[in-house]
Short mmCIF file of N, CA and C in Angstrom, two decimals:
data_model
loop_
_atom_site.label_atom_id
_atom_site.label_comp_id
_atom_site.label_asym_id
_atom_site.label_seq_id
_atom_site.Cartn_x
_atom_site.Cartn_y
_atom_site.Cartn_z
N MET A 12 12.82 24.86 42.75
CA MET A 12 13.01 24.00 41.80
C MET A 12 13.14 24.68 40.76
N ASN A 13 14.22 24.51 38.99
CA ASN A 13 13.77 26.06 38.47
C ASN A 13 13.60 25.33 37.32
N THR A 14 12.58 25.87 37.32
CA THR A 14 11.57 26.07 36.04
C THR A 14 11.53 26.66 34.62
N THR A 15 12.41 27.38 34.66
CA THR A 15 13.07 28.07 33.69
C THR A 15 14.40 28.09 32.70
N VAL A 16 14.23 27.55 31.31
CA VAL A 16 15.69 27.16 30.68
C VAL A 16 15.95 28.25 30.04
N TRP A 17 17.35 29.04 29.68
CA TRP A 17 17.62 30.09 28.78
C TRP A 17 18.54 29.19 27.94
N ILE A 18 18.75 29.15 26.86
CA ILE A 18 19.13 28.68 25.98
C ILE A 18 20.00 30.40 25.05
N HIS A 19 21.16 30.05 25.30
CA HIS A 19 22.24 31.27 24.77
C HIS A 19 22.56 30.44 23.69
N TYR A 20 22.84 31.03 22.21
CA TYR A 20 23.47 30.78 21.29
C TYR A 20 24.81 31.88 21.00
N ALA A 21 25.86 31.34 20.74
CA ALA A 21 26.94 32.41 21.00
C ALA A 21 27.90 32.20 19.42
N ARG A 22 28.74 33.34 18.74
CA ARG A 22 29.95 33.39 18.35
C ARG A 22 30.95 34.56 18.19
N PRO A 23 31.97 34.90 18.32
CA PRO A 23 32.76 35.67 18.60
C PRO A 23 32.71 36.31 17.69
N ARG A 24 32.49 37.92 17.96
CA ARG A 24 32.92 38.89 16.46
C ARG A 24 34.50 38.61 15.97
N SER A 25 34.51 39.34 14.89
CA SER A 25 35.57 39.72 14.49
C SER A 25 36.85 40.40 15.18
N ALA A 26 36.25 40.88 16.01
CA ALA A 26 37.01 42.01 17.02
C ALA A 26 37.68 41.14 18.10
N TRP A 27 37.34 40.04 18.34
CA TRP A 27 37.36 39.34 19.61
C TRP A 27 38.67 38.89 19.44
N TYR A 28 38.78 38.14 17.83
CA TYR A 28 40.29 37.62 17.83
C TYR A 28 41.43 38.67 17.53
N GLU A 29 41.05 39.86 17.74
CA GLU A 29 42.07 40.95 17.66
C GLU A 29 42.40 41.38 18.93
N LEU A 30 41.72 40.79 20.08
CA LEU A 30 41.90 41.16 21.49
C LEU A 30 43.28 40.55 21.77
N PRO A 31 44.45 40.96 22.66
CA PRO A 31 45.35 40.71 23.43
C PRO A 31 45.05 39.24 24.13
N GLU A 32 45.48 38.41 23.78
CA GLU A 32 45.07 37.10 24.59
C GLU A 32 44.80 37.24 26.34
N GLN A 33 45.95 37.94 27.05
CA GLN A 33 45.81 38.48 28.58
C GLN A 33 44.00 39.03 27.99
N THR A 34 43.61 40.27 27.61
CA THR A 34 42.24 40.71 27.82
C THR A 34 41.71 39.49 27.61
N GLN A 35 41.63 38.57 26.52
CA GLN A 35 40.50 37.73 26.48
C GLN A 35 40.32 36.85 27.85
N ALA A 36 41.40 36.34 28.11
CA ALA A 36 41.26 35.62 29.68
C ALA A 36 40.52 36.63 30.65
N GLU A 37 41.02 37.91 30.59
CA GLU A 37 40.53 38.84 31.79
C GLU A 37 38.85 39.01 31.62
N LEU A 38 38.44 39.23 30.18
CA LEU A 38 37.28 38.88 30.39
C LEU A 38 36.29 37.56 30.32
N GLN A 39 36.91 36.40 30.15
CA GLN A 39 36.46 35.11 30.13
C GLN A 39 36.36 35.04 31.85
N ARG A 40 37.66 35.46 32.22
CA ARG A 40 37.34 35.11 34.03
C ARG A 40 36.38 36.10 34.74
N THR A 41 36.10 37.58 34.20
CA THR A 41 34.84 38.06 34.61
C THR A 41 33.86 37.39 34.35
N TRP A 42 33.21 36.94 33.01
CA TRP A 42 32.22 36.35 32.87
C TRP A 42 31.72 34.98 33.70
N ALA A 43 33.17 34.14 34.01
CA ALA A 43 33.00 32.57 34.79
C ALA A 43 32.56 33.14 35.90
N ALA A 44 33.09 34.39 36.23
CA ALA A 44 32.59 34.72 38.01
C ALA A 44 30.96 35.53 37.84
N LEU A 45 30.85 35.38 36.81
CA LEU A 45 29.32 35.72 36.81
C LEU A 45 28.66 34.58 36.84
N ASP A 46 29.16 33.45 36.06
CA ASP A 46 28.14 32.07 36.16
C ASP A 46 28.42 31.53 37.61
N SER A 47 29.50 31.75 38.08
CA SER A 47 29.56 31.62 39.62
C SER A 47 28.85 31.95 40.66
N HIS A 48 28.55 32.97 39.85
CA HIS A 48 27.30 33.84 40.93
C HIS A 48 26.34 33.31 40.74
N ALA A 49 26.04 33.27 39.58
CA ALA A 49 24.39 32.55 39.62
C ALA A 49 23.81 31.56 39.67
N GLN A 50 25.24 30.32 39.59
CA GLN A 50 25.08 29.32 40.46
C GLN A 50 24.80 29.01 41.82
N SER A 51 25.72 29.86 42.47
CA SER A 51 25.58 30.00 43.76
C SER A 51 24.77 30.79 44.22
N ALA A 52 23.77 31.23 43.84
CA ALA A 52 22.29 31.98 43.95
C ALA A 52 21.20 30.76 43.11
N GLY A 53 21.51 29.30 42.72
CA GLY A 53 20.86 28.56 42.50
C GLY A 53 20.43 28.17 40.99
N ALA A 54 21.06 28.77 39.98
CA ALA A 54 21.34 28.46 38.77
C ALA A 54 22.10 26.94 38.40
N GLN A 55 21.19 26.68 37.33
CA GLN A 55 22.20 24.90 37.01
C GLN A 55 22.44 25.44 35.26
N SER A 56 23.81 25.13 35.42
CA SER A 56 24.21 25.25 34.21
C SER A 56 24.16 23.78 33.77
N MET A 57 23.78 23.47 32.43
CA MET A 57 23.56 22.27 31.87
C MET A 57 24.61 22.13 31.41
N GLY A 58 25.49 22.67 30.87
CA GLY A 58 26.80 22.64 29.74
C GLY A 58 26.73 23.73 28.77
N SER A 59 28.20 23.63 28.21
CA SER A 59 28.21 24.10 27.32
C SER A 59 28.67 23.21 25.15
N PHE A 60 28.28 23.38 24.46
CA PHE A 60 28.19 22.62 23.19
C PHE A 60 28.18 23.36 22.09
N PHE A 61 29.44 22.83 21.27
CA PHE A 61 29.57 23.37 19.81
C PHE A 61 28.33 22.99 19.46
N VAL A 62 27.90 24.06 18.13
CA VAL A 62 27.03 23.64 17.40
C VAL A 62 27.63 22.74 15.66
N ARG A 63 26.60 22.06 15.48
CA ARG A 63 27.04 21.60 14.03
C ARG A 63 26.14 21.93 13.13
N GLY A 64 26.55 22.16 11.86
CA GLY A 64 25.63 21.49 10.76
C GLY A 64 25.04 23.35 10.57
N GLN A 65 23.71 23.43 10.08
CA GLN A 65 23.06 25.02 9.54
C GLN A 65 23.05 25.87 11.21
N SER A 66 23.81 26.68 11.20
CA SER A 66 23.75 27.50 12.21
C SER A 66 24.25 28.80 12.15
N ASP A 67 24.14 29.93 12.60
CA ASP A 67 25.08 31.45 12.59
C ASP A 67 25.42 31.08 13.71
N TYR A 68 25.56 30.19 14.96
CA TYR A 68 26.49 30.21 16.31
C TYR A 68 27.30 29.13 15.89
N SER A 69 28.31 29.24 16.77
CA SER A 69 29.37 28.07 17.19
C SER A 69 29.20 27.45 18.41
N THR A 70 28.57 28.28 19.61
CA THR A 70 28.04 27.35 20.44
C THR A 70 26.82 27.82 21.06
N VAL A 71 26.48 26.90 21.81
CA VAL A 71 25.10 27.10 22.76
C VAL A 71 25.63 26.49 24.25
N GLU A 72 24.88 27.12 25.05
CA GLU A 72 25.08 26.92 26.43
C GLU A 72 23.59 26.96 26.94
N ILE A 73 23.05 25.96 27.67
CA ILE A 73 21.72 25.93 28.39
C ILE A 73 21.91 26.15 30.26
N TRP A 74 21.12 26.75 30.42
CA TRP A 74 20.88 27.35 31.72
C TRP A 74 19.37 26.95 32.30
N CYS A 75 19.61 26.04 33.55
CA CYS A 75 18.26 26.36 34.47
C CYS A 75 18.06 27.34 35.28
N PHE A 76 17.35 28.39 35.60
CA PHE A 76 16.88 28.92 36.57
C PHE A 76 15.40 29.06 37.22
N ALA A 77 15.48 29.36 38.27
CA ALA A 77 14.38 29.73 39.18
C ALA A 77 12.92 30.46 38.53
N GLY A 78 13.08 31.18 37.96
CA GLY A 78 12.15 32.31 36.91
C GLY A 78 13.13 33.13 36.00
N TYR A 79 12.21 33.78 34.95
CA TYR A 79 12.40 34.38 34.11
C TYR A 79 13.55 35.62 34.69
N GLU A 80 13.13 36.33 36.04
CA GLU A 80 13.73 37.01 36.49
C GLU A 80 14.95 36.33 36.20
N ALA A 81 15.58 35.82 37.27
CA ALA A 81 16.64 35.54 37.53
C ALA A 81 17.65 35.23 36.14
N ALA A 82 16.71 34.74 35.33
CA ALA A 82 17.74 34.71 34.40
C ALA A 82 18.19 35.99 33.21
N TYR A 83 17.16 36.61 33.37
CA TYR A 83 17.52 38.41 32.66
C TYR A 83 18.16 38.80 33.88
N GLU A 84 18.40 38.72 35.00
CA GLU A 84 19.33 39.18 35.60
C GLU A 84 20.85 38.77 35.70
N HIS A 85 21.01 37.75 35.65
CA HIS A 85 22.15 37.12 34.46
C HIS A 85 22.62 37.23 33.38
N TRP A 86 22.04 37.65 32.40
CA TRP A 86 21.97 38.28 30.99
C TRP A 86 22.34 39.38 31.26
N ALA A 87 21.63 40.19 31.96
CA ALA A 87 21.60 41.11 32.36
C ALA A 87 23.73 42.12 32.50
N ALA A 88 23.85 41.07 33.80
CA ALA A 88 25.06 41.08 34.33
C ALA A 88 26.56 41.16 33.40
N LYS A 89 26.18 39.90 32.59
CA LYS A 89 27.33 39.46 31.54
C LYS A 89 26.74 40.70 30.07
N VAL A 90 25.95 41.19 30.00
CA VAL A 90 26.02 42.26 29.08
C VAL A 90 26.58 43.36 29.92
N ALA A 91 26.42 43.46 31.02
CA ALA A 91 27.19 45.34 31.50
C ALA A 91 28.48 44.78 31.98
N ALA A 92 28.76 43.89 31.66
CA ALA A 92 30.19 43.08 31.64
C ALA A 92 30.91 42.94 30.33
N GLY A 93 30.39 43.97 29.42
CA GLY A 93 31.04 43.46 27.91
C GLY A 93 30.43 42.62 27.16
N TYR A 94 30.05 41.73 27.66
CA TYR A 94 29.97 40.52 26.63
C TYR A 94 29.13 40.73 25.25
N ALA A 95 28.39 41.39 25.18
CA ALA A 95 27.72 41.65 23.95
C ALA A 95 28.71 42.10 23.28
N GLU A 96 29.85 43.41 23.51
CA GLU A 96 30.57 43.70 22.81
C GLU A 96 31.54 43.15 21.84
N TRP A 97 31.59 41.65 22.20
CA TRP A 97 32.66 40.74 21.86
C TRP A 97 31.91 39.37 20.87
N PHE A 98 30.87 38.98 21.63
CA PHE A 98 29.92 37.96 21.08
C PHE A 98 28.77 38.47 20.44
N ASP A 99 28.55 38.07 18.79
CA ASP A 99 27.25 38.01 18.45
C ASP A 99 26.30 36.81 19.28
N PHE A 100 25.06 36.90 19.35
CA PHE A 100 24.12 36.20 20.25
C PHE A 100 22.54 36.06 19.85
N SER A 101 22.42 34.76 20.32
CA SER A 101 21.04 34.86 20.45
C SER A 101 20.54 33.71 21.42
N ASN A 102 19.30 34.54 22.44
CA ASN A 102 18.90 33.90 23.37
C ASN A 102 17.46 33.35 22.99
N ASN A 103 17.33 32.10 23.80
CA ASN A 103 15.64 31.83 23.95
C ASN A 103 15.55 31.47 25.44
N VAL A 104 14.09 31.66 26.09
CA VAL A 104 14.11 31.39 27.20
C VAL A 104 12.68 31.15 27.74
N GLY A 105 12.42 29.80 28.50
CA GLY A 105 11.05 29.14 28.50
C GLY A 105 10.80 28.73 29.72
N ASN A 106 9.58 28.26 30.27
CA ASN A 106 9.28 27.65 31.31
C ASN A 106 8.91 26.70 31.14
N ARG A 107 9.17 25.71 32.06
CA ARG A 107 8.90 23.87 31.81
C ARG A 107 7.65 23.79 31.92
N LEU A 108 6.86 22.90 30.81
CA LEU A 108 5.62 22.51 30.60
C LEU A 108 5.03 21.57 31.71
N PRO A 109 3.64 21.93 32.35
CA PRO A 109 3.01 21.01 33.02
C PRO A 109 2.74 19.81 33.09
#
């Protein structure tokens, strides 16, 4: 059972828009493959959403993982794949209340 939630807020950095579309697509495929890998390991994506109102970010993703370690491993893999270079972000993680 997945008891850990990971909430990921993001918005593209200015340099992202300067990348060729092919490079953007390649990076997005790489990150999507990491998402698929996490799901095959038991993580659940609750979806990606646009943020409205007063926020520094334009999107939010919500994931459920089996524990903190699994959430951290997923995030570390995305950072290693260059995600943090192209997006500003904020993460929150927590366990389900008893």
